[in-house]
Every structure is written in structure tokens, then in C-alpha cells.
């Protein structure tokens, strides 16, 4: 069953400007060390950050809260499997919210997909509940 769906569209140039203006202050407030390392290795640094920004926004919407009610940016983190597939992990208040919205006897799976086509970066997040095995 679907517990939540979220999407976001981020402007890569806006994220690039924010990175230029605020630098590490912005990076450290919003992105985990793993996310920063991934972005800084990429040719399109701003695009990589923009996709992760969009994923965090989309995840907060799928959780039904937006970026309110105590969710911190770093409570939602995007990493990649060896295949390149993005995955979302939640910690802190986001994990508590996910647990609260997951019916008993089910486990929550967060699906995330990212794309970009300059100047846009987009993310979709679907939170699914599957019967626990």
C-alpha cells in the first residue's frame, strides 16, 4: 500500500548560487558527509546537490509534513547502491514519523528517483508499506 508520495523540482542555478554565496555553511546544514562527498566528486556539483535537495523536499512531502514539524534536512539522506540507484535513508524525527505512519505488521520502503535536465533537477519519492516477513 502507498503511504505517501512527494515530488519536488529544484532550479540548479539557484542551488549553485546558494553554494557560491553560503558555501560550507549551506552544505553542512543541509547535506550529510556522504552526500557532500558524492556531490564534490561529480562533474556537475550543483546539479548533484540540487537533485538531493529535491529528494529531501519530496521525502518530507511524502512523510506528510513538508519541512516542518521537526524534520531536519539531514534526517533525510540520499546515497546510491553500487548500481547507481538512489536510495533514501531517514533518521531522527523523519524516522519517527515514518514509523508512526507505517501500519503494524508492515515495513516501510522508500522509493526515490532523481533526474536533471539543466536548469532543473527533479525528485519523486513514494513510501510503500509491505507486509513484514
Short mmCIF file of N, CA and C in Angstrom, two decimals:
data_model
loop_
_atom_site.label_atom_id
_atom_site.label_comp_id
_atom_site.label_asym_id
_atom_site.label_seq_id
_atom_site.Cartn_x
_atom_site.Cartn_y
_atom_site.Cartn_z
N UNK A 1 0.84 -1.17 0.00
CA UNK A 1 0.00 0.00 0.00
C UNK A 1 0.88 1.23 0.00
N UNK A 2 0.40 2.30 -0.61
CA UNK A 2 1.13 3.56 -0.69
C UNK A 2 0.80 4.39 0.54
N UNK A 3 1.83 4.80 1.26
CA UNK A 3 1.65 5.64 2.45
C UNK A 3 1.83 7.12 2.14
N UNK A 4 2.65 7.42 1.15
CA UNK A 4 2.90 8.82 0.82
C UNK A 4 3.61 8.97 -0.50
N UNK A 5 3.35 10.10 -1.15
CA UNK A 5 4.00 10.44 -2.42
C UNK A 5 4.44 11.88 -2.32
N UNK A 6 5.65 12.16 -2.79
CA UNK A 6 6.14 13.54 -2.82
C UNK A 6 6.97 13.78 -4.04
N UNK A 7 6.98 15.01 -4.50
CA UNK A 7 7.80 15.40 -5.63
C UNK A 7 8.33 16.81 -5.39
N UNK A 8 9.43 17.12 -6.04
CA UNK A 8 9.96 18.48 -5.98
C UNK A 8 10.78 18.75 -7.23
N UNK A 9 10.78 20.00 -7.61
CA UNK A 9 11.53 20.49 -8.75
C UNK A 9 12.43 21.60 -8.24
N UNK A 10 13.74 21.45 -8.43
CA UNK A 10 14.70 22.45 -7.95
C UNK A 10 15.44 23.06 -9.13
N UNK A 11 15.73 24.34 -9.01
CA UNK A 11 16.49 25.04 -10.04
C UNK A 11 17.98 24.89 -9.72
N UNK A 12 18.71 24.27 -10.63
CA UNK A 12 20.14 24.01 -10.41
C UNK A 12 20.92 25.31 -10.26
N UNK A 13 20.58 26.33 -11.04
CA UNK A 13 21.29 27.60 -10.95
C UNK A 13 21.06 28.27 -9.59
N UNK A 14 19.87 28.12 -9.04
CA UNK A 14 19.59 28.66 -7.71
C UNK A 14 20.43 27.96 -6.65
N UNK A 15 20.54 26.64 -6.76
CA UNK A 15 21.37 25.89 -5.81
C UNK A 15 22.84 26.28 -5.99
N UNK A 16 23.29 26.45 -7.23
CA UNK A 16 24.67 26.88 -7.49
C UNK A 16 24.94 28.24 -6.84
N UNK A 17 23.99 29.15 -6.95
CA UNK A 17 24.14 30.47 -6.33
C UNK A 17 24.19 30.38 -4.82
N UNK A 18 23.38 29.51 -4.25
CA UNK A 18 23.38 29.32 -2.80
C UNK A 18 24.70 28.72 -2.34
N UNK A 19 25.22 27.76 -3.10
CA UNK A 19 26.52 27.17 -2.78
C UNK A 19 27.62 28.23 -2.84
N UNK A 20 27.56 29.07 -3.87
CA UNK A 20 28.57 30.13 -4.02
C UNK A 20 28.47 31.15 -2.88
N UNK A 21 27.26 31.49 -2.52
CA UNK A 21 27.05 32.53 -1.50
C UNK A 21 27.34 32.03 -0.09
N UNK A 22 26.87 30.83 0.24
CA UNK A 22 26.96 30.34 1.62
C UNK A 22 27.95 29.20 1.83
N UNK A 23 28.41 28.57 0.76
CA UNK A 23 29.44 27.55 0.83
C UNK A 23 29.19 26.46 1.85
N UNK A 24 30.20 26.23 2.70
CA UNK A 24 30.13 25.14 3.68
C UNK A 24 28.98 25.31 4.66
N UNK A 25 28.61 26.54 4.96
CA UNK A 25 27.50 26.76 5.89
C UNK A 25 26.23 26.10 5.36
N UNK A 26 25.97 26.28 4.07
CA UNK A 26 24.81 25.66 3.42
C UNK A 26 25.00 24.15 3.33
N UNK A 27 26.16 23.72 2.82
CA UNK A 27 26.42 22.28 2.67
C UNK A 27 26.24 21.53 3.99
N UNK A 28 26.84 22.06 5.04
CA UNK A 28 26.82 21.37 6.33
C UNK A 28 25.47 21.41 7.02
N UNK A 29 24.66 22.39 6.69
CA UNK A 29 23.32 22.47 7.28
C UNK A 29 22.34 21.49 6.63
N UNK A 30 22.52 21.27 5.32
CA UNK A 30 21.52 20.53 4.55
C UNK A 30 21.95 19.11 4.20
N UNK A 31 23.23 18.89 3.94
CA UNK A 31 23.68 17.63 3.36
C UNK A 31 24.60 16.87 4.31
N UNK A 32 24.44 15.54 4.31
CA UNK A 32 25.29 14.69 5.13
C UNK A 32 26.70 14.63 4.51
N UNK A 33 27.63 14.10 5.26
CA UNK A 33 29.00 13.95 4.76
C UNK A 33 29.04 13.07 3.51
N UNK A 34 28.23 12.02 3.50
CA UNK A 34 28.18 11.11 2.34
C UNK A 34 27.64 11.85 1.12
N UNK A 35 26.59 12.63 1.30
CA UNK A 35 26.02 13.39 0.19
C UNK A 35 27.02 14.42 -0.34
N UNK A 36 27.72 15.08 0.57
CA UNK A 36 28.72 16.07 0.15
C UNK A 36 29.86 15.42 -0.63
N UNK A 37 30.33 14.28 -0.14
CA UNK A 37 31.43 13.59 -0.82
C UNK A 37 31.01 13.19 -2.23
N UNK A 38 29.79 12.68 -2.37
CA UNK A 38 29.28 12.29 -3.69
C UNK A 38 29.22 13.49 -4.62
N UNK A 39 28.66 14.59 -4.14
CA UNK A 39 28.50 15.78 -4.98
C UNK A 39 29.85 16.36 -5.39
N UNK A 40 30.78 16.42 -4.46
CA UNK A 40 32.07 17.04 -4.74
C UNK A 40 32.92 16.21 -5.70
N UNK A 41 32.62 14.93 -5.86
CA UNK A 41 33.32 14.07 -6.83
C UNK A 41 32.76 14.21 -8.24
N UNK A 42 31.59 14.76 -8.36
CA UNK A 42 30.90 14.81 -9.66
C UNK A 42 31.31 16.01 -10.48
N UNK A 43 31.19 15.87 -11.79
CA UNK A 43 31.46 16.98 -12.70
C UNK A 43 30.44 18.09 -12.49
N UNK A 44 29.17 17.71 -12.33
CA UNK A 44 28.09 18.68 -12.12
C UNK A 44 27.78 18.75 -10.63
N UNK A 45 28.62 19.45 -9.89
CA UNK A 45 28.47 19.54 -8.44
C UNK A 45 27.12 20.13 -8.06
N UNK A 46 26.76 21.27 -8.65
CA UNK A 46 25.49 21.92 -8.29
C UNK A 46 24.30 21.06 -8.66
N UNK A 47 24.35 20.38 -9.80
CA UNK A 47 23.25 19.51 -10.20
C UNK A 47 23.07 18.34 -9.25
N UNK A 48 24.17 17.81 -8.76
CA UNK A 48 24.11 16.70 -7.80
C UNK A 48 23.48 17.18 -6.49
N UNK A 49 23.91 18.34 -6.01
CA UNK A 49 23.29 18.90 -4.81
C UNK A 49 21.82 19.21 -5.04
N UNK A 50 21.47 19.74 -6.20
CA UNK A 50 20.08 20.11 -6.50
C UNK A 50 19.17 18.87 -6.50
N UNK A 51 19.66 17.76 -7.05
CA UNK A 51 18.86 16.53 -7.04
C UNK A 51 18.62 16.05 -5.61
N UNK A 52 19.64 16.14 -4.78
CA UNK A 52 19.48 15.71 -3.39
C UNK A 52 18.59 16.67 -2.61
N UNK A 53 18.69 17.94 -2.89
CA UNK A 53 17.78 18.93 -2.29
C UNK A 53 16.34 18.57 -2.64
N UNK A 54 16.10 18.33 -3.94
CA UNK A 54 14.75 17.98 -4.40
C UNK A 54 14.27 16.68 -3.73
N UNK A 55 15.17 15.72 -3.56
CA UNK A 55 14.79 14.45 -2.92
C UNK A 55 14.37 14.66 -1.47
N UNK A 56 15.08 15.53 -0.76
CA UNK A 56 14.74 15.81 0.64
C UNK A 56 13.38 16.51 0.72
N UNK A 57 13.14 17.45 -0.16
CA UNK A 57 11.84 18.13 -0.22
C UNK A 57 10.74 17.12 -0.52
N UNK A 58 10.96 16.27 -1.52
CA UNK A 58 9.97 15.27 -1.91
C UNK A 58 9.71 14.29 -0.78
N UNK A 59 10.76 13.88 -0.09
CA UNK A 59 10.60 12.94 1.03
C UNK A 59 9.78 13.57 2.15
N UNK A 60 10.05 14.83 2.46
CA UNK A 60 9.30 15.48 3.52
C UNK A 60 7.81 15.58 3.15
N UNK A 61 7.53 15.77 1.88
CA UNK A 61 6.14 15.81 1.43
C UNK A 61 5.50 14.42 1.51
N UNK A 62 6.26 13.39 1.13
CA UNK A 62 5.74 12.02 1.22
C UNK A 62 5.47 11.62 2.67
N UNK A 63 6.25 12.18 3.59
CA UNK A 63 6.04 11.93 5.01
C UNK A 63 4.83 12.71 5.55
N UNK A 64 4.30 13.60 4.71
CA UNK A 64 3.10 14.33 5.07
C UNK A 64 3.34 15.55 5.93
N UNK A 65 4.58 16.03 5.97
CA UNK A 65 4.88 17.15 6.85
C UNK A 65 5.46 18.35 6.14
N UNK A 66 6.05 18.16 4.99
CA UNK A 66 6.88 19.22 4.44
C UNK A 66 8.04 19.39 5.40
N UNK A 67 8.77 20.46 5.26
CA UNK A 67 9.93 20.68 6.15
C UNK A 67 9.49 21.46 7.38
N UNK A 68 8.52 20.93 8.04
CA UNK A 68 8.01 21.50 9.28
C UNK A 68 7.91 20.38 10.29
N UNK A 69 7.41 20.70 11.43
CA UNK A 69 7.12 19.69 12.46
C UNK A 69 8.35 18.96 12.95
N UNK A 70 9.55 19.55 12.83
CA UNK A 70 10.72 18.96 13.44
C UNK A 70 11.65 18.19 12.54
N UNK A 71 11.30 17.99 11.28
CA UNK A 71 12.21 17.27 10.39
C UNK A 71 13.39 18.17 10.05
N UNK A 72 14.58 17.64 10.22
CA UNK A 72 15.79 18.35 9.85
C UNK A 72 16.25 17.87 8.47
N UNK A 73 16.94 18.74 7.76
CA UNK A 73 17.42 18.38 6.43
C UNK A 73 18.23 17.09 6.46
N UNK A 74 19.09 16.96 7.44
CA UNK A 74 19.97 15.79 7.49
C UNK A 74 19.26 14.54 8.00
N UNK A 75 17.99 14.66 8.42
CA UNK A 75 17.20 13.48 8.79
C UNK A 75 16.83 12.66 7.55
N UNK A 76 17.04 13.22 6.38
CA UNK A 76 16.76 12.55 5.12
C UNK A 76 18.05 12.59 4.30
N UNK A 77 18.52 11.44 3.87
CA UNK A 77 19.80 11.39 3.16
C UNK A 77 19.72 10.47 1.96
N UNK A 78 20.29 10.92 0.86
CA UNK A 78 20.33 10.13 -0.37
C UNK A 78 21.73 9.56 -0.55
N UNK A 79 21.78 8.27 -0.80
CA UNK A 79 23.03 7.63 -1.20
C UNK A 79 22.71 6.79 -2.44
N UNK A 80 23.69 6.06 -2.92
CA UNK A 80 23.47 5.25 -4.12
C UNK A 80 23.96 3.83 -3.89
N UNK A 81 23.20 2.88 -4.45
CA UNK A 81 23.66 1.50 -4.48
C UNK A 81 24.81 1.39 -5.48
N UNK A 82 25.49 0.28 -5.49
CA UNK A 82 26.59 0.07 -6.45
C UNK A 82 26.12 0.20 -7.89
N UNK A 83 24.84 -0.09 -8.12
CA UNK A 83 24.27 0.02 -9.47
C UNK A 83 24.01 1.46 -9.87
N UNK A 84 24.12 2.39 -8.91
CA UNK A 84 23.82 3.80 -9.18
C UNK A 84 22.44 4.21 -8.71
N UNK A 85 21.59 3.23 -8.42
CA UNK A 85 20.23 3.53 -7.98
C UNK A 85 20.26 4.36 -6.69
N UNK A 86 19.52 5.48 -6.67
CA UNK A 86 19.47 6.27 -5.44
C UNK A 86 18.58 5.60 -4.40
N UNK A 87 18.97 5.74 -3.15
CA UNK A 87 18.18 5.24 -2.03
C UNK A 87 18.11 6.33 -0.97
N UNK A 88 17.00 6.35 -0.25
CA UNK A 88 16.77 7.36 0.80
C UNK A 88 16.78 6.67 2.15
N UNK A 89 17.57 7.23 3.07
CA UNK A 89 17.55 6.78 4.45
C UNK A 89 16.99 7.92 5.29
N UNK A 90 16.23 7.55 6.32
CA UNK A 90 15.72 8.56 7.24
C UNK A 90 16.18 8.24 8.66
N UNK A 91 16.46 9.28 9.40
CA UNK A 91 16.88 9.15 10.79
C UNK A 91 16.12 10.21 11.59
N UNK A 92 16.34 10.22 12.89
CA UNK A 92 15.77 11.27 13.73
C UNK A 92 14.25 11.33 13.63
N UNK A 93 13.74 12.56 13.58
CA UNK A 93 12.31 12.77 13.57
C UNK A 93 11.66 12.20 12.32
N UNK A 94 12.37 12.23 11.19
CA UNK A 94 11.82 11.66 9.95
C UNK A 94 11.59 10.16 10.11
N UNK A 95 12.51 9.47 10.77
CA UNK A 95 12.35 8.03 11.02
C UNK A 95 11.18 7.78 11.97
N UNK A 96 11.04 8.64 12.98
CA UNK A 96 9.91 8.51 13.91
C UNK A 96 8.59 8.71 13.18
N UNK A 97 8.53 9.71 12.32
CA UNK A 97 7.32 9.97 11.54
C UNK A 97 7.00 8.78 10.64
N UNK A 98 8.02 8.22 9.99
CA UNK A 98 7.82 7.06 9.13
C UNK A 98 7.28 5.88 9.92
N UNK A 99 7.85 5.65 11.09
CA UNK A 99 7.37 4.54 11.95
C UNK A 99 5.93 4.76 12.36
N UNK A 100 5.57 6.00 12.69
CA UNK A 100 4.20 6.32 13.12
C UNK A 100 3.18 6.10 12.00
N UNK A 101 3.58 6.34 10.76
CA UNK A 101 2.63 6.23 9.65
C UNK A 101 2.60 4.82 9.04
N UNK A 102 3.48 3.93 9.50
CA UNK A 102 3.53 2.57 8.98
C UNK A 102 2.62 1.68 9.83
N UNK A 103 1.62 1.04 9.20
CA UNK A 103 0.72 0.17 9.97
C UNK A 103 1.45 -0.99 10.62
N UNK A 104 0.93 -1.44 11.74
CA UNK A 104 1.51 -2.59 12.43
C UNK A 104 1.48 -3.80 11.51
N UNK A 105 2.56 -4.57 11.53
CA UNK A 105 2.67 -5.74 10.68
C UNK A 105 3.21 -5.44 9.29
N UNK A 106 3.57 -4.18 9.05
CA UNK A 106 4.11 -3.76 7.76
C UNK A 106 5.49 -3.14 7.95
N UNK A 107 6.25 -3.13 6.88
CA UNK A 107 7.52 -2.42 6.86
C UNK A 107 7.45 -1.35 5.77
N UNK A 108 8.09 -0.23 6.02
CA UNK A 108 8.07 0.87 5.05
C UNK A 108 9.28 0.79 4.14
N UNK A 109 9.04 1.00 2.87
CA UNK A 109 10.10 1.08 1.87
C UNK A 109 9.98 2.44 1.20
N UNK A 110 11.10 3.15 1.14
CA UNK A 110 11.11 4.47 0.49
C UNK A 110 11.74 4.31 -0.88
N UNK A 111 10.96 4.62 -1.90
CA UNK A 111 11.46 4.60 -3.29
C UNK A 111 11.76 6.03 -3.69
N UNK A 112 12.89 6.23 -4.34
CA UNK A 112 13.26 7.57 -4.79
C UNK A 112 13.84 7.50 -6.19
N UNK A 113 13.49 8.47 -7.00
CA UNK A 113 14.09 8.58 -8.32
C UNK A 113 14.46 10.05 -8.53
N UNK A 114 15.60 10.24 -9.18
CA UNK A 114 16.15 11.58 -9.42
C UNK A 114 16.41 11.76 -10.90
N UNK A 115 16.26 13.00 -11.37
CA UNK A 115 16.61 13.31 -12.75
C UNK A 115 16.98 14.78 -12.82
N UNK A 116 17.72 15.11 -13.86
CA UNK A 116 18.00 16.53 -14.10
C UNK A 116 18.17 16.79 -15.58
N UNK A 117 17.79 17.98 -15.97
CA UNK A 117 17.96 18.49 -17.32
C UNK A 117 18.11 19.99 -17.12
N UNK A 118 19.35 20.45 -17.17
CA UNK A 118 19.66 21.83 -16.80
C UNK A 118 18.66 22.79 -17.41
N UNK A 119 18.09 23.68 -16.63
CA UNK A 119 18.43 24.08 -15.26
C UNK A 119 17.59 23.41 -14.17
N UNK A 120 16.97 22.27 -14.46
CA UNK A 120 16.06 21.68 -13.49
C UNK A 120 16.58 20.35 -12.95
N UNK A 121 16.30 20.13 -11.68
CA UNK A 121 16.55 18.83 -11.03
C UNK A 121 15.22 18.43 -10.39
N UNK A 122 14.87 17.16 -10.52
CA UNK A 122 13.58 16.71 -10.03
C UNK A 122 13.73 15.41 -9.27
N UNK A 123 12.86 15.25 -8.27
CA UNK A 123 12.84 14.01 -7.50
C UNK A 123 11.40 13.60 -7.23
N UNK A 124 11.19 12.29 -7.21
CA UNK A 124 9.93 11.70 -6.79
C UNK A 124 10.24 10.72 -5.67
N UNK A 125 9.41 10.73 -4.64
CA UNK A 125 9.54 9.78 -3.54
C UNK A 125 8.18 9.14 -3.31
N UNK A 126 8.20 7.82 -3.23
CA UNK A 126 6.99 7.05 -2.89
C UNK A 126 7.33 6.22 -1.68
N UNK A 127 6.49 6.31 -0.66
CA UNK A 127 6.67 5.49 0.52
C UNK A 127 5.62 4.37 0.47
N UNK A 128 6.13 3.16 0.46
CA UNK A 128 5.28 1.96 0.33
C UNK A 128 5.32 1.19 1.66
N UNK A 129 4.19 0.61 2.01
CA UNK A 129 4.14 -0.31 3.16
C UNK A 129 3.92 -1.71 2.61
N UNK A 130 4.83 -2.62 2.99
CA UNK A 130 4.72 -4.03 2.59
C UNK A 130 4.54 -4.87 3.84
N UNK A 131 3.78 -5.93 3.70
CA UNK A 131 3.63 -6.83 4.85
C UNK A 131 5.00 -7.32 5.29
N UNK A 132 5.24 -7.25 6.58
CA UNK A 132 6.52 -7.69 7.14
C UNK A 132 6.64 -9.19 7.00
N UNK A 133 7.84 -9.63 6.72
CA UNK A 133 8.06 -11.09 6.57
C UNK A 133 8.87 -11.63 7.72
#
